[in-house]
JSON list of C-alpha atoms in Angstrom, two decimals:
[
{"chain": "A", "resi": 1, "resn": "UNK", "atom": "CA", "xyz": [-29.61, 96.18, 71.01]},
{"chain": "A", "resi": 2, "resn": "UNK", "atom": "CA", "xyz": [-29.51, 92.82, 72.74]},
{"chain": "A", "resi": 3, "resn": "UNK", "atom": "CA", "xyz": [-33.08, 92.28, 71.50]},
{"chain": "A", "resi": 4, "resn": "UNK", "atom": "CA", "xyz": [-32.07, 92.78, 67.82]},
{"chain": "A", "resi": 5, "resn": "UNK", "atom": "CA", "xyz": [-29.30, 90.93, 68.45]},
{"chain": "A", "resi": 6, "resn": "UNK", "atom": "CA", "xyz": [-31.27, 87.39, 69.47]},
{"chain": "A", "resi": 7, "resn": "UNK", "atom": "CA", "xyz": [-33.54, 87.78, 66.46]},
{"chain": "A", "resi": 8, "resn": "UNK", "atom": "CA", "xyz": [-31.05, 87.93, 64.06]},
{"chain": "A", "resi": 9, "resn": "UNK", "atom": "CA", "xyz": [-29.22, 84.85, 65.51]},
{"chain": "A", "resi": 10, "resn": "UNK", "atom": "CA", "xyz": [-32.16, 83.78, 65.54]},
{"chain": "A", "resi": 11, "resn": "UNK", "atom": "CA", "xyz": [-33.29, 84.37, 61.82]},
{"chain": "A", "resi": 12, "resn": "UNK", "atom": "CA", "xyz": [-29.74, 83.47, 61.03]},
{"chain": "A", "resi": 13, "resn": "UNK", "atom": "CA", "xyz": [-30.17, 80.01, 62.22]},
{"chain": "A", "resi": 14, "resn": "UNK", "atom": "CA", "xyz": [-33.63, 79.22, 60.40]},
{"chain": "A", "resi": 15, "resn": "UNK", "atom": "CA", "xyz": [-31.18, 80.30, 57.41]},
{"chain": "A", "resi": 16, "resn": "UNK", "atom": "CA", "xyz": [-33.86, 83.24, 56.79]},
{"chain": "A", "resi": 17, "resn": "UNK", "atom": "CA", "xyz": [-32.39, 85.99, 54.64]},
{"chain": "A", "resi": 18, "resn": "UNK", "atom": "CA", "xyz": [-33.06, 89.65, 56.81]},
{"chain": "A", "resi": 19, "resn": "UNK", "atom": "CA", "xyz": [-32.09, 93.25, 56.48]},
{"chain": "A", "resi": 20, "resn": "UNK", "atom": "CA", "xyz": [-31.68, 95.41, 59.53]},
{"chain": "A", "resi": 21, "resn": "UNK", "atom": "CA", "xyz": [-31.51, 99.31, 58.69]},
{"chain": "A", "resi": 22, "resn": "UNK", "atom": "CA", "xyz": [-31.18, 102.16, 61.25]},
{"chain": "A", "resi": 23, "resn": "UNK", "atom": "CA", "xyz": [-33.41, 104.65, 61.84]},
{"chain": "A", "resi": 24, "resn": "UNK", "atom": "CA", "xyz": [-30.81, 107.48, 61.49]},
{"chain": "A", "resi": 25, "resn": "UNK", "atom": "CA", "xyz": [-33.09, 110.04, 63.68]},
{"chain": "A", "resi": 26, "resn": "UNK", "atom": "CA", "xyz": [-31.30, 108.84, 66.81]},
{"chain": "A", "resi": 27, "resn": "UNK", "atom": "CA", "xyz": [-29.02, 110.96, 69.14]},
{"chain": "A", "resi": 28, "resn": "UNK", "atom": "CA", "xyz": [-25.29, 111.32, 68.14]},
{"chain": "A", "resi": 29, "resn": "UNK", "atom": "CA", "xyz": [-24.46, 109.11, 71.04]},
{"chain": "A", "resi": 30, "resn": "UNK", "atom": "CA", "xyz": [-26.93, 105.77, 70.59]},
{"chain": "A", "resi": 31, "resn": "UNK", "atom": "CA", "xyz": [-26.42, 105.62, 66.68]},
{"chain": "A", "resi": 32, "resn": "UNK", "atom": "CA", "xyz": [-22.27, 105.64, 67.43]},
{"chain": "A", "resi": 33, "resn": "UNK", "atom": "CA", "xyz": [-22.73, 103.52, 69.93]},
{"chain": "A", "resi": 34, "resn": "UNK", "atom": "CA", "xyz": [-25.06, 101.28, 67.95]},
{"chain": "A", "resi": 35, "resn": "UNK", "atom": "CA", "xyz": [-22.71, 101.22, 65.34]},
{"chain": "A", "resi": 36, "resn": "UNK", "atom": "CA", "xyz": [-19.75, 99.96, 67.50]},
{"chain": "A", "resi": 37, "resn": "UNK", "atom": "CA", "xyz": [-21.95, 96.99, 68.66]},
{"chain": "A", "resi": 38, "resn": "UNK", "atom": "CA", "xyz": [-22.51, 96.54, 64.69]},
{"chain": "A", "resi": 39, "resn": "UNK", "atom": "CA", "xyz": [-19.75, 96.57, 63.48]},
{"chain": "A", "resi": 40, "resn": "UNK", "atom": "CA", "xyz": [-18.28, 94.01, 66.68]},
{"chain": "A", "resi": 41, "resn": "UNK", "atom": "CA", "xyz": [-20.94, 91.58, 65.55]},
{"chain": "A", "resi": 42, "resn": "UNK", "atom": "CA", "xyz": [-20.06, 91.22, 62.44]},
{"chain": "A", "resi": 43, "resn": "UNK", "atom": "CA", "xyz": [-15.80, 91.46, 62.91]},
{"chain": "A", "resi": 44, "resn": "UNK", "atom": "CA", "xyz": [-16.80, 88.56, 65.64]},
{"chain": "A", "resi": 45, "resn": "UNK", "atom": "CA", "xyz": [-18.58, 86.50, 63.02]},
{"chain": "A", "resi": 46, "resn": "UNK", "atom": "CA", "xyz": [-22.03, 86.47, 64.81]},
{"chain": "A", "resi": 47, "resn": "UNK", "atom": "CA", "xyz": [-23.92, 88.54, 62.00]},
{"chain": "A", "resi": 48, "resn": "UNK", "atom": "CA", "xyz": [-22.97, 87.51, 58.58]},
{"chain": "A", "resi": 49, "resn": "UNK", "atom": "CA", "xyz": [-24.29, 91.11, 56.80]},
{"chain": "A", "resi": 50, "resn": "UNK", "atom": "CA", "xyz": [-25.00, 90.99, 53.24]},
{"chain": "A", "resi": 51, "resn": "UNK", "atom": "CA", "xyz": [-24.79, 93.86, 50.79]},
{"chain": "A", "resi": 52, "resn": "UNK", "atom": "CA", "xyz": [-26.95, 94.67, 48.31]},
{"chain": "A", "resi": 53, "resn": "UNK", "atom": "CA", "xyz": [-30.80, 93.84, 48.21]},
{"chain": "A", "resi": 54, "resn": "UNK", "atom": "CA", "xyz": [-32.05, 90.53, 46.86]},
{"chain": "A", "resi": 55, "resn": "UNK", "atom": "CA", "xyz": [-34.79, 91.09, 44.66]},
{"chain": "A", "resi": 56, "resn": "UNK", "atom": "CA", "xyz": [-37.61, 88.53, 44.22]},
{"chain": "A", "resi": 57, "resn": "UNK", "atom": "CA", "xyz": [-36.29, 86.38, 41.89]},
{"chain": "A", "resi": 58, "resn": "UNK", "atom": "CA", "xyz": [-32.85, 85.97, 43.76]},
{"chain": "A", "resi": 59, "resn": "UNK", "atom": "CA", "xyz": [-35.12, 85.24, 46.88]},
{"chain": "A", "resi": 60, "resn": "UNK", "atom": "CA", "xyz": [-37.04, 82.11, 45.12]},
{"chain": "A", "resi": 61, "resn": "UNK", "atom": "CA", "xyz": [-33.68, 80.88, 43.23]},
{"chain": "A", "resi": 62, "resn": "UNK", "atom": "CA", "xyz": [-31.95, 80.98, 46.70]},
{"chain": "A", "resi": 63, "resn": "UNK", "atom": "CA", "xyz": [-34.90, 79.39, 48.45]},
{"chain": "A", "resi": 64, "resn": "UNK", "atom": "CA", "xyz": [-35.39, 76.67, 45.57]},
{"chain": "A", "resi": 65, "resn": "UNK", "atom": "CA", "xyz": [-31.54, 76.00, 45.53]},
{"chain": "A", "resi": 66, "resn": "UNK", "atom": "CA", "xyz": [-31.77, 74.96, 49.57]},
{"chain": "A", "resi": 67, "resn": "UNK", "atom": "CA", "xyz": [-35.09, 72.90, 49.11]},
{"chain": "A", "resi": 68, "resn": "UNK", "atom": "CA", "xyz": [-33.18, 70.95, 46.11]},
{"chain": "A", "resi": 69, "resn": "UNK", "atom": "CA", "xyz": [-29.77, 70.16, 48.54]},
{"chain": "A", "resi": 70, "resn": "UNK", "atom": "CA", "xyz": [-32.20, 69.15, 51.69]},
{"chain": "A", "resi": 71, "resn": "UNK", "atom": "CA", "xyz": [-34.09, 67.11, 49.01]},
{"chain": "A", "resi": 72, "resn": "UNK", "atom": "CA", "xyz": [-30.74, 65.81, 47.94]},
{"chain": "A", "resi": 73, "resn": "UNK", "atom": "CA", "xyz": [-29.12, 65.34, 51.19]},
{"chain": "A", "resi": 74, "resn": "UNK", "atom": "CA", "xyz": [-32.23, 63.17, 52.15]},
{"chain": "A", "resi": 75, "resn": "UNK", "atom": "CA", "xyz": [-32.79, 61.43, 49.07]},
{"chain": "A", "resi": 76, "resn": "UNK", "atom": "CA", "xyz": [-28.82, 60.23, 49.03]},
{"chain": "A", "resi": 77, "resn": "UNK", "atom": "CA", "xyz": [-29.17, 58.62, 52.67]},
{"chain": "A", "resi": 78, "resn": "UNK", "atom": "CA", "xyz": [-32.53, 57.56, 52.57]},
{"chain": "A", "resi": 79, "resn": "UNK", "atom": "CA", "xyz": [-33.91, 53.73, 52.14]},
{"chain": "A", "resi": 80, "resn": "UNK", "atom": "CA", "xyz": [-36.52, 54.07, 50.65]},
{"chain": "A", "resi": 81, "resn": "UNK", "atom": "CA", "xyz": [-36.83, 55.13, 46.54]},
{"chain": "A", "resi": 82, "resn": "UNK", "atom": "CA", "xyz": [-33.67, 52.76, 45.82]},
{"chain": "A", "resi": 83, "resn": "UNK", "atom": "CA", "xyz": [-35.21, 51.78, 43.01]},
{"chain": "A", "resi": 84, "resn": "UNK", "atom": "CA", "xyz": [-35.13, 54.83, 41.37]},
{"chain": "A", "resi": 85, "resn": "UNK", "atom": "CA", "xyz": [-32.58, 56.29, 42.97]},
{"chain": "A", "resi": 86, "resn": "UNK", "atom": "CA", "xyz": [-30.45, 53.97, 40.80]},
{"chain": "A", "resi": 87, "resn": "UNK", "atom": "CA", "xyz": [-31.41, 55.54, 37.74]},
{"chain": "A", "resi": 88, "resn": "UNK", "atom": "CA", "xyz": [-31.94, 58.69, 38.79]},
{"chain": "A", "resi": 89, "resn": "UNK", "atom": "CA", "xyz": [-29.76, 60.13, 41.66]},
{"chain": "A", "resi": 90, "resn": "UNK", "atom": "CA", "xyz": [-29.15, 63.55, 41.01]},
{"chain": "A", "resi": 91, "resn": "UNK", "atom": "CA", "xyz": [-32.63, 65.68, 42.43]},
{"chain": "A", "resi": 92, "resn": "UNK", "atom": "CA", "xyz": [-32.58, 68.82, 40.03]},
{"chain": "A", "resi": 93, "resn": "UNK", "atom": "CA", "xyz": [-34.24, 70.57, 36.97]},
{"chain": "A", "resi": 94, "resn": "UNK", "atom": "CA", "xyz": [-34.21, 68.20, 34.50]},
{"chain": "A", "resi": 95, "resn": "UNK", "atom": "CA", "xyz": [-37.23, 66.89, 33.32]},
{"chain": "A", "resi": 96, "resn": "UNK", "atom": "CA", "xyz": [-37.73, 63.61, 31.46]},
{"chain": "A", "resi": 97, "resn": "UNK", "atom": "CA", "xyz": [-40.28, 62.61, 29.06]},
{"chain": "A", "resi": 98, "resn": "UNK", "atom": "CA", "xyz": [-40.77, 58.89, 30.33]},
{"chain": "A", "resi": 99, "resn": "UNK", "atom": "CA", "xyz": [-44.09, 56.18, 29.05]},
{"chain": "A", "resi": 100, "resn": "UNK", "atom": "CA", "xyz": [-46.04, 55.18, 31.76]},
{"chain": "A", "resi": 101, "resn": "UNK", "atom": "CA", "xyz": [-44.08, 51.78, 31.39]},
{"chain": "A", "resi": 102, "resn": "UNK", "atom": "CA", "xyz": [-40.62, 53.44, 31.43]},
{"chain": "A", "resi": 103, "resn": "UNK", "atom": "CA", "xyz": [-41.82, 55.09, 34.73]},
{"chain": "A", "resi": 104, "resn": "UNK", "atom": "CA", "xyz": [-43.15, 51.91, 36.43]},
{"chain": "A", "resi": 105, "resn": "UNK", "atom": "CA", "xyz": [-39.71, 50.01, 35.93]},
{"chain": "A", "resi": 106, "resn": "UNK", "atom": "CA", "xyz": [-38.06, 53.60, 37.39]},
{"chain": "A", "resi": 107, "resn": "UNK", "atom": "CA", "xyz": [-40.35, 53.29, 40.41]},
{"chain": "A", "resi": 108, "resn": "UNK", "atom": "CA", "xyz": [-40.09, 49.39, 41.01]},
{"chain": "A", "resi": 109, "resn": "UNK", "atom": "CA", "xyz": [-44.45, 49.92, 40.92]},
{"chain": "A", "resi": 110, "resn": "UNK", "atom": "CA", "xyz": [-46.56, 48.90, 38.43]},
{"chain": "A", "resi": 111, "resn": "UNK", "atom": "CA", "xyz": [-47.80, 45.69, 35.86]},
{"chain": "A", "resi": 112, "resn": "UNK", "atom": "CA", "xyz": [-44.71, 43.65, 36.95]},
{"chain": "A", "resi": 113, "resn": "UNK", "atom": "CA", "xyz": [-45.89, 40.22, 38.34]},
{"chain": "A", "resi": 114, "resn": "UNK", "atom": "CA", "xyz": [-43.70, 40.36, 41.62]},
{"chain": "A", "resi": 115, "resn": "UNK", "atom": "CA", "xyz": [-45.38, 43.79, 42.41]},
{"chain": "A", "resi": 116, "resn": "UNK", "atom": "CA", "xyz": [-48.51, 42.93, 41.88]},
{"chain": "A", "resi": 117, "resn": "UNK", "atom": "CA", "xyz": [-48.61, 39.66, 43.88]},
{"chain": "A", "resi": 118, "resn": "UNK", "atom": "CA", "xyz": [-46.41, 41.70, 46.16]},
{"chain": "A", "resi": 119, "resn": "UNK", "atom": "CA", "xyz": [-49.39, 44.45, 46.74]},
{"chain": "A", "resi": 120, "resn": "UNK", "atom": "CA", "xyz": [-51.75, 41.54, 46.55]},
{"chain": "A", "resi": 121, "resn": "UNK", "atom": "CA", "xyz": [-53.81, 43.19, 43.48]},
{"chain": "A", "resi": 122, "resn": "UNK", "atom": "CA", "xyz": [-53.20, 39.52, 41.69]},
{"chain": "A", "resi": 123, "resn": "UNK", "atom": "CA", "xyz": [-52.81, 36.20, 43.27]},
{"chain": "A", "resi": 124, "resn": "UNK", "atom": "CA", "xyz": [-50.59, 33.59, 41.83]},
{"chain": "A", "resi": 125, "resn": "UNK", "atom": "CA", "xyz": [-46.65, 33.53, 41.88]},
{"chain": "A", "resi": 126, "resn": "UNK", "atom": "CA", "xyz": [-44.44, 36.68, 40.72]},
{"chain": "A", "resi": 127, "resn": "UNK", "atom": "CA", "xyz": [-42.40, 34.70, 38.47]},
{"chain": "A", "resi": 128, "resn": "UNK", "atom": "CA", "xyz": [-41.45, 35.75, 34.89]},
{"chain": "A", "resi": 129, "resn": "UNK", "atom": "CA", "xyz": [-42.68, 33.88, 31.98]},
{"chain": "A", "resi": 130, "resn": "UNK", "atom": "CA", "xyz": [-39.13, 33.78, 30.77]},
{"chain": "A", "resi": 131, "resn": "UNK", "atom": "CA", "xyz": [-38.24, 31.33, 33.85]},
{"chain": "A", "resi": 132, "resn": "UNK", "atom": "CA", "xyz": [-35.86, 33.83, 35.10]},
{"chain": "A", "resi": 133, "resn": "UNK", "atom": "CA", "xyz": [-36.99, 34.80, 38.25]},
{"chain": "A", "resi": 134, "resn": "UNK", "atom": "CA", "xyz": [-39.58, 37.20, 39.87]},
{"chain": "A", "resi": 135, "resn": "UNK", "atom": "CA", "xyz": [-41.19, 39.88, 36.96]},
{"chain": "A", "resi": 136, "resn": "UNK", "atom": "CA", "xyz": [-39.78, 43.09, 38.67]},
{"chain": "A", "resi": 137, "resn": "UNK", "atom": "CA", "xyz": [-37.90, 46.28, 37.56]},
{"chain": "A", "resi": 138, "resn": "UNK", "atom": "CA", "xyz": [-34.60, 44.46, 38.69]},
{"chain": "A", "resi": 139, "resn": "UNK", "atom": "CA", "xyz": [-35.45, 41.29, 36.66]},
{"chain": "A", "resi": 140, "resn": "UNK", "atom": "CA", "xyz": [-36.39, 43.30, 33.43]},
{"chain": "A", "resi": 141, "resn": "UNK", "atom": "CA", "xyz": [-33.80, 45.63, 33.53]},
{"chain": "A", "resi": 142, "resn": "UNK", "atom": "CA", "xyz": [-30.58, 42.72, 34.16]},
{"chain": "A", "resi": 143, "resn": "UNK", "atom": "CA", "xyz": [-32.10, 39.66, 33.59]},
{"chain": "A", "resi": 144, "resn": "UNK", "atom": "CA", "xyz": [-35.15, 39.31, 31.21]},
{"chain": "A", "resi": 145, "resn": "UNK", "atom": "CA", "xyz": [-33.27, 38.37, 28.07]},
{"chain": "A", "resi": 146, "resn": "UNK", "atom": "CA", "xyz": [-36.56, 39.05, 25.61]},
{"chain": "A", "resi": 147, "resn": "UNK", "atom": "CA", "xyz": [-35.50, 43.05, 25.95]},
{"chain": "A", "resi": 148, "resn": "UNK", "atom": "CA", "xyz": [-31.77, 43.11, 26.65]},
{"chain": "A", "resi": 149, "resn": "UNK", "atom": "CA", "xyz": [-31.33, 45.51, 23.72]},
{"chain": "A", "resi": 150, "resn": "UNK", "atom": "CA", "xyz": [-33.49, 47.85, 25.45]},
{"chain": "A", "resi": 151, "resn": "UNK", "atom": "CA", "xyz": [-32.59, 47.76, 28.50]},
{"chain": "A", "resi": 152, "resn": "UNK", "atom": "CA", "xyz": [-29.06, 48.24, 27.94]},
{"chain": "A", "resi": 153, "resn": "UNK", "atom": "CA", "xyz": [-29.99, 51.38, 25.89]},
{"chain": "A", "resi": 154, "resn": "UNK", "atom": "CA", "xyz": [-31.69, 52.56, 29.11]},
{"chain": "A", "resi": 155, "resn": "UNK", "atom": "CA", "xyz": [-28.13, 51.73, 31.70]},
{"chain": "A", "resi": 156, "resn": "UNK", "atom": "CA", "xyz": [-26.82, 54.01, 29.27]},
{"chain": "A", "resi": 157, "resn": "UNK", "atom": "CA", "xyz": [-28.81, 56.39, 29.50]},
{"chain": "A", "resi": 158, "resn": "UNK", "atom": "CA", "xyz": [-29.21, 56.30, 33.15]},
{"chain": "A", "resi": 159, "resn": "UNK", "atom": "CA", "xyz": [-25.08, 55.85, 33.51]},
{"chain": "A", "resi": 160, "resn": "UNK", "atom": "CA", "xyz": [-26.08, 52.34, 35.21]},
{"chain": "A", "resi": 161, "resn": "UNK", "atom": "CA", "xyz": [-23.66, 49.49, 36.69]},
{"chain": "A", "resi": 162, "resn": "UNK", "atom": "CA", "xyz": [-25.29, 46.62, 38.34]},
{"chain": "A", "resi": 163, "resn": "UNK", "atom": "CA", "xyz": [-24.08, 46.81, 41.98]}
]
């Protein structure tokens, strides 16, 4: 019983969802007593029992729902991805239909002057023809005045504040 008992903490604690059945062929005595041990787990809190059966489905929603609040949990404290974290913070289901352009101003990567003297793919300064400042997602998005219309549109969209 002790055995059983470590590999359910155990399982427990790597968050893997179990079952534990009896085999009901036992002596009076060991299933009663196995019982009592049970039942004492789970009163002290050590076993969380579940009822019921998950069926495969429930398994993969339950396993997708913890990979998406890790994901989420890491992607809200992490450094790197700020770019895009700005305009897209919440990791879930939704899909977007995005041009390659709307996606390279998302990612902070892509034809933007700053990035690619930055990444050293073209030499020559970073700086927008507009005389702003460096070409980069931050630039187009708050500064460049040639597409403020559209921009704007997008901090809608996105629920954007400069910060």
């Amino acid at each position: 019983m002790k055995k059983i008992h470590e590999i359910a903490r155990k399982l427990q604690l790597e968050e893997k969802i179990f079952k534990i059945t009896w085999d009901k062929r036992k002596s009076n005595n060991e299933w009663e007593r196995a019982h009592k041990l049970a039942k004492a787990a789970v009163e002290k809190e050590e076993i969380h029992l579940r009822k019921g059966w998950l069926s495969k489905l429930d398994f993969k929603r339950i396993r997708y729902d913890r990979i998406i609040r890790t994901w989420q949990q890491y992607w809200d404290i992490s450094d790197t991805g700020r770019i895009t974290y700005r305009y897209y913070r919440q990791i879930g289901r939704d899909r977007l239909n995005l041009t390659s352009e709307a996606v390279q101003i998302i990612i902070g990567h892509g034809n933007m002057k700053a990035y690619l003297k930055s990444s050293r793919f073209r030499p020559g300064p970073g700086v927008c023809p507009c005389g702003g400042g460096n070409e980069d997602s931050e630039h187009i998005m708050w500064q460049y005045t040639a597409h403020s219309r559209l921009a704007r549109l997008w901090r809608l969209y996105f629920g954007m504040h400069k910060e």
